[in-house]
PDB file of C-alpha atoms in Angstrom:
ATOM      1  CA  MET A 275     103.075 -40.911-110.151  1.00  0.00           C
ATOM      2  CA  GLY A 276     102.638 -44.651-109.903  1.00  0.00           C
ATOM      3  CA  ALA A 277     105.195 -47.390-109.514  1.00  0.00           C
ATOM      4  CA  LEU A 278     104.413 -48.966-112.866  1.00  0.00           C
ATOM      5  CA  PHE A 279     103.319 -46.036-114.999  1.00  0.00           C
ATOM      6  CA  ASN A 280     104.589 -42.497-115.315  1.00  0.00           C
ATOM      7  CA  PHE A 281     101.264 -40.676-115.048  1.00  0.00           C
ATOM      8  CA  THR A 282     101.168 -36.917-115.353  1.00  0.00           C
ATOM      9  CA  SER A 283     100.252 -35.277-112.044  1.00  0.00           C
ATOM     10  CA  VAL A 284      96.688 -34.044-111.800  1.00  0.00           C
ATOM     11  CA  ASP A 285      95.776 -30.854-109.957  1.00  0.00           C
ATOM     12  CA  ASP A 286      93.009 -32.315-107.789  1.00  0.00           C
ATOM     13  CA  LYS A 287      91.558 -28.963-106.663  1.00  0.00           C
ATOM     14  CA  ALA A 288      91.437 -27.518-110.180  1.00  0.00           C
ATOM     15  CA  THR A 289      90.032 -30.771-111.572  1.00  0.00           C
ATOM     16  CA  ALA A 290      87.283 -30.840-108.933  1.00  0.00           C
ATOM     17  CA  ALA A 291      86.437 -27.222-109.783  1.00  0.00           C
ATOM     18  CA  ASN A 292      86.301 -28.129-113.480  1.00  0.00           C
ATOM     19  CA  VAL A 293      83.939 -31.048-112.787  1.00  0.00           C
ATOM     20  CA  ARG A 294      81.705 -28.801-110.666  1.00  0.00           C
ATOM     21  CA  THR A 295      81.544 -26.310-113.538  1.00  0.00           C
ATOM     22  CA  PHE A 296      80.721 -29.137-115.946  1.00  0.00           C
ATOM     23  CA  PHE A 297      77.792 -30.283-113.822  1.00  0.00           C
ATOM     24  CA  ARG A 298      76.572 -26.741-113.030  1.00  0.00           C
ATOM     25  CA  GLU A 299      76.823 -25.283-116.530  1.00  0.00           C
ATOM     26  CA  ASP A 300      77.485 -27.796-119.310  1.00  0.00           C
ATOM     27  CA  LEU A 301      75.051 -30.419-118.073  1.00  0.00           C
ATOM     28  CA  SER A 302      72.057 -28.071-118.154  1.00  0.00           C
ATOM     29  CA  HIS A 303      73.029 -27.061-121.697  1.00  0.00           C
ATOM     30  CA  LEU A 304      73.152 -30.746-122.745  1.00  0.00           C
ATOM     31  CA  GLU A 305      69.784 -31.348-121.104  1.00  0.00           C
ATOM     32  CA  ARG A 306      68.205 -28.418-122.950  1.00  0.00           C
ATOM     33  CA  LEU A 307      69.670 -29.487-126.301  1.00  0.00           C
ATOM     34  CA  SER A 308      68.618 -33.106-125.871  1.00  0.00           C
ATOM     35  CA  GLY A 309      65.211 -32.468-124.347  1.00  0.00           C
ATOM     36  CA  GLN A 310      66.104 -35.039-121.668  1.00  0.00           C
ATOM     37  CA  SER A 311      67.461 -34.972-118.143  1.00  0.00           C
ATOM     38  CA  LEU A 312      70.391 -36.785-116.616  1.00  0.00           C
ATOM     39  CA  ARG A 313      67.977 -38.057-113.952  1.00  0.00           C
ATOM     40  CA  ASN A 314      66.055 -39.938-116.672  1.00  0.00           C
ATOM     41  CA  ALA A 315      69.258 -41.118-118.343  1.00  0.00           C
ATOM     42  CA  LEU A 316      70.448 -42.529-115.006  1.00  0.00           C
ATOM     43  CA  ALA A 317      67.113 -44.272-114.485  1.00  0.00           C
ATOM     44  CA  SER A 318      67.318 -46.053-117.826  1.00  0.00           C
ATOM     45  CA  PRO A 319      70.885 -46.033-119.151  1.00  0.00           C
ATOM     46  CA  ARG A 320      71.539 -47.333-122.636  1.00  0.00           C
ATOM     47  CA  LEU A 321      74.642 -47.962-124.636  1.00  0.00           C
ATOM     48  CA  SER A 322      75.638 -44.913-126.587  1.00  0.00           C
ATOM     49  CA  GLU A 323      77.646 -44.349-129.688  1.00  0.00           C
ATOM     50  CA  ASN A 324      80.996 -42.808-128.893  1.00  0.00           C
ATOM     51  CA  GLY A 325      81.806 -41.019-132.095  1.00  0.00           C
ATOM     52  CA  ASN A 326      81.704 -37.701-133.813  1.00  0.00           C
ATOM     53  CA  ASN A 327      79.536 -36.741-136.699  1.00  0.00           C
ATOM     54  CA  GLY A 328      82.394 -34.757-138.186  1.00  0.00           C
ATOM     55  CA  ASN A 329      81.859 -31.612-140.193  1.00  0.00           C
ATOM     56  CA  HIS A 330      78.838 -31.854-142.418  1.00  0.00           C
ATOM     57  CA  ALA A 331      77.237 -29.197-144.554  1.00  0.00           C
ATOM     58  CA  PHE A 332      73.616 -29.393-143.368  1.00  0.00           C
ATOM     59  CA  ASN A 333      70.840 -26.889-143.127  1.00  0.00           C
ATOM     60  CA  GLY A 334      69.745 -25.451-139.777  1.00  0.00           C
ATOM     61  CA  VAL A 335      67.058 -28.059-139.086  1.00  0.00           C
ATOM     62  CA  GLU A 336      69.474 -30.914-139.723  1.00  0.00           C
ATOM     63  CA  ASN A 337      72.123 -29.253-137.536  1.00  0.00           C
ATOM     64  CA  ALA A 338      69.607 -28.867-134.710  1.00  0.00           C
ATOM     65  CA  ALA A 339      68.645 -32.546-135.008  1.00  0.00           C
ATOM     66  CA  ILE A 340      72.305 -33.604-134.991  1.00  0.00           C
ATOM     67  CA  ASN A 341      73.020 -31.387-131.957  1.00  0.00           C
ATOM     68  CA  SER A 342      70.074 -32.946-130.149  1.00  0.00           C
ATOM     69  CA  ILE A 343      71.262 -36.480-130.938  1.00  0.00           C
ATOM     70  CA  ASP A 344      74.823 -35.594-129.886  1.00  0.00           C
ATOM     71  CA  ALA A 345      73.513 -34.124-126.620  1.00  0.00           C
ATOM     72  CA  LYS A 346      71.423 -37.261-125.955  1.00  0.00           C
ATOM     73  CA  ASN A 347      74.479 -39.437-126.584  1.00  0.00           C
ATOM     74  CA  GLU A 348      76.592 -37.277-124.281  1.00  0.00           C
ATOM     75  CA  LEU A 349      73.983 -37.468-121.510  1.00  0.00           C
ATOM     76  CA  SER A 350      74.003 -41.226-121.934  1.00  0.00           C
ATOM     77  CA  ILE A 351      77.798 -41.268-121.598  1.00  0.00           C
ATOM     78  CA  VAL A 352      77.627 -39.139-118.437  1.00  0.00           C
ATOM     79  CA  ALA A 353      75.034 -41.550-116.991  1.00  0.00           C
ATOM     80  CA  GLU A 354      77.202 -44.559-117.868  1.00  0.00           C
ATOM     81  CA  VAL A 355      80.272 -42.957-116.296  1.00  0.00           C
ATOM     82  CA  LEU A 356      78.347 -42.132-113.114  1.00  0.00           C
ATOM     83  CA  ASN A 357      77.093 -45.713-112.972  1.00  0.00           C
ATOM     84  CA  GLN A 358      80.711 -46.937-113.268  1.00  0.00           C
ATOM     85  CA  CYS A 359      81.833 -44.750-110.357  1.00  0.00           C
ATOM     86  CA  SER A 360      81.976 -46.032-106.806  1.00  0.00           C
ATOM     87  CA  GLU A 361      78.705 -45.947-104.910  1.00  0.00           C
ATOM     88  CA  SER A 362      79.893 -43.087-102.701  1.00  0.00           C
ATOM     89  CA  THR A 363      80.983 -40.995-105.692  1.00  0.00           C
ATOM     90  CA  ARG A 364      77.694 -41.615-107.473  1.00  0.00           C
ATOM     91  CA  LYS A 365      75.750 -40.586-104.353  1.00  0.00           C
ATOM     92  CA  LEU A 366      77.803 -37.461-103.697  1.00  0.00           C
ATOM     93  CA  ILE A 367      77.479 -36.215-107.281  1.00  0.00           C
ATOM     94  CA  THR A 368      73.814 -37.139-107.770  1.00  0.00           C
ATOM     95  CA  ASP A 369      72.825 -35.578-104.432  1.00  0.00           C
ATOM     96  CA  ARG A 370      74.342 -32.256-105.509  1.00  0.00           C
ATOM     97  CA  TYR A 371      73.540 -32.111-109.211  1.00  0.00           C
ATOM     98  CA  ILE A 372      70.554 -34.395-109.751  1.00  0.00           C
ATOM     99  CA  SER A 373      68.706 -33.974-106.442  1.00  0.00           C
ATOM    100  CA  ASP A 374      69.868 -30.322-106.202  1.00  0.00           C
ATOM    101  CA  LEU A 375      70.817 -30.539-102.527  1.00  0.00           C
ATOM    102  CA  THR A 376      72.827 -27.676-101.090  1.00  0.00           C
ATOM    103  CA  VAL A 377      76.273 -28.446 -99.692  1.00  0.00           C
ATOM    104  CA  TRP A 378      74.834 -28.250 -96.178  1.00  0.00           C
ATOM    105  CA  GLN A 379      71.925 -30.593 -97.019  1.00  0.00           C
ATOM    106  CA  ALA A 380      74.199 -33.097 -98.775  1.00  0.00           C
ATOM    107  CA  ALA A 381      76.737 -33.045 -95.926  1.00  0.00           C
ATOM    108  CA  ASN A 382      73.985 -33.461 -93.350  1.00  0.00           C
ATOM    109  CA  ALA A 383      72.468 -36.370 -95.305  1.00  0.00           C
ATOM    110  CA  ILE A 384      75.681 -38.381 -94.978  1.00  0.00           C
ATOM    111  CA  GLY A 385      76.475 -37.223 -91.455  1.00  0.00           C
ATOM    112  CA  TYR A 386      79.581 -35.116 -92.102  1.00  0.00           C
ATOM    113  CA  GLY A 387      80.481 -31.506 -91.526  1.00  0.00           C
ATOM    114  CA  ARG A 388      81.070 -29.169 -94.448  1.00  0.00           C
ATOM    115  CA  THR A 389      84.876 -29.504 -94.451  1.00  0.00           C
ATOM    116  CA  ARG A 390      84.928 -33.307 -94.520  1.00  0.00           C
ATOM    117  CA  TYR A 391      82.061 -33.362 -96.992  1.00  0.00           C
ATOM    118  CA  MET A 392      83.990 -31.085 -99.374  1.00  0.00           C
ATOM    119  CA  GLU A 393      87.061 -33.336 -99.116  1.00  0.00           C
ATOM    120  CA  LEU A 394      84.927 -36.344-100.058  1.00  0.00           C
ATOM    121  CA  PHE A 395      83.103 -34.399-102.762  1.00  0.00           C
ATOM    122  CA  ASN A 396      86.359 -33.210-104.361  1.00  0.00           C
ATOM    123  CA  ALA A 397      87.635 -36.801-104.376  1.00  0.00           C
ATOM    124  CA  ALA A 398      84.361 -37.867-106.013  1.00  0.00           C
ATOM    125  CA  CYS A 399      84.751 -35.176-108.678  1.00  0.00           C
ATOM    126  CA  ASN A 400      88.261 -36.426-109.401  1.00  0.00           C
ATOM    127  CA  GLU A 401      87.040 -40.016-109.743  1.00  0.00           C
ATOM    128  CA  PHE A 402      84.352 -38.866-112.176  1.00  0.00           C
ATOM    129  CA  ALA A 403      86.927 -36.864-114.184  1.00  0.00           C
ATOM    130  CA  GLU A 404      89.268 -39.842-114.457  1.00  0.00           C
ATOM    131  CA  ARG A 405      86.499 -42.179-115.601  1.00  0.00           C
ATOM    132  CA  TYR A 406      85.078 -39.569-117.992  1.00  0.00           C
ATOM    133  CA  ALA A 407      88.560 -39.143-119.516  1.00  0.00           C
ATOM    134  CA  ALA A 408      88.536 -42.848-120.366  1.00  0.00           C
ATOM    135  CA  ARG A 409      85.555 -42.031-122.612  1.00  0.00           C
ATOM    136  CA  GLY A 410      87.524 -39.335-124.436  1.00  0.00           C
ATOM    137  CA  HIS A 411      86.247 -36.327-122.486  1.00  0.00           C
ATOM    138  CA  GLU A 412      88.983 -34.579-120.532  1.00  0.00           C
ATOM    139  CA  LEU A 413      87.979 -32.596-117.450  1.00  0.00           C
ATOM    140  CA  ARG A 414      91.224 -33.160-115.547  1.00  0.00           C
ATOM    141  CA  ILE A 415      93.643 -30.282-115.078  1.00  0.00           C
ATOM    142  CA  PHE A 416      97.271 -31.371-115.172  1.00  0.00           C
ATOM    143  CA  GLN A 417     100.079 -29.766-113.184  1.00  0.00           C
TER     144      GLN A 417
END
């Protein structure tokens, strides 16, 4: 809780776990649907539309095209959010989920042991979740 605002308490451990699941599972699904990778979206970010297509009665081909466009837009949003994060958060998350480093490799790359690395990584996941929520996508778990 802050001094100025009455924010709802966030469960940092559960939120970090939710963000890890998002990057491990949902991201690969978005990449398959869009035919693009987050690595490419990070290399050349563009402004995305932040809206829904609503419920439309389309045939299967049109639905597939809409899903692909939605997935591309979502990847773009994820790239923009990562680019808005602090440099350390961006590095921690991209090392794990873009460069596919193991926890040991990522910890070794920044010169920390596993325990300290996981503390930093969980904080990075929470920063990502807070910034992603500002774009209308809630990954935070509230207490």
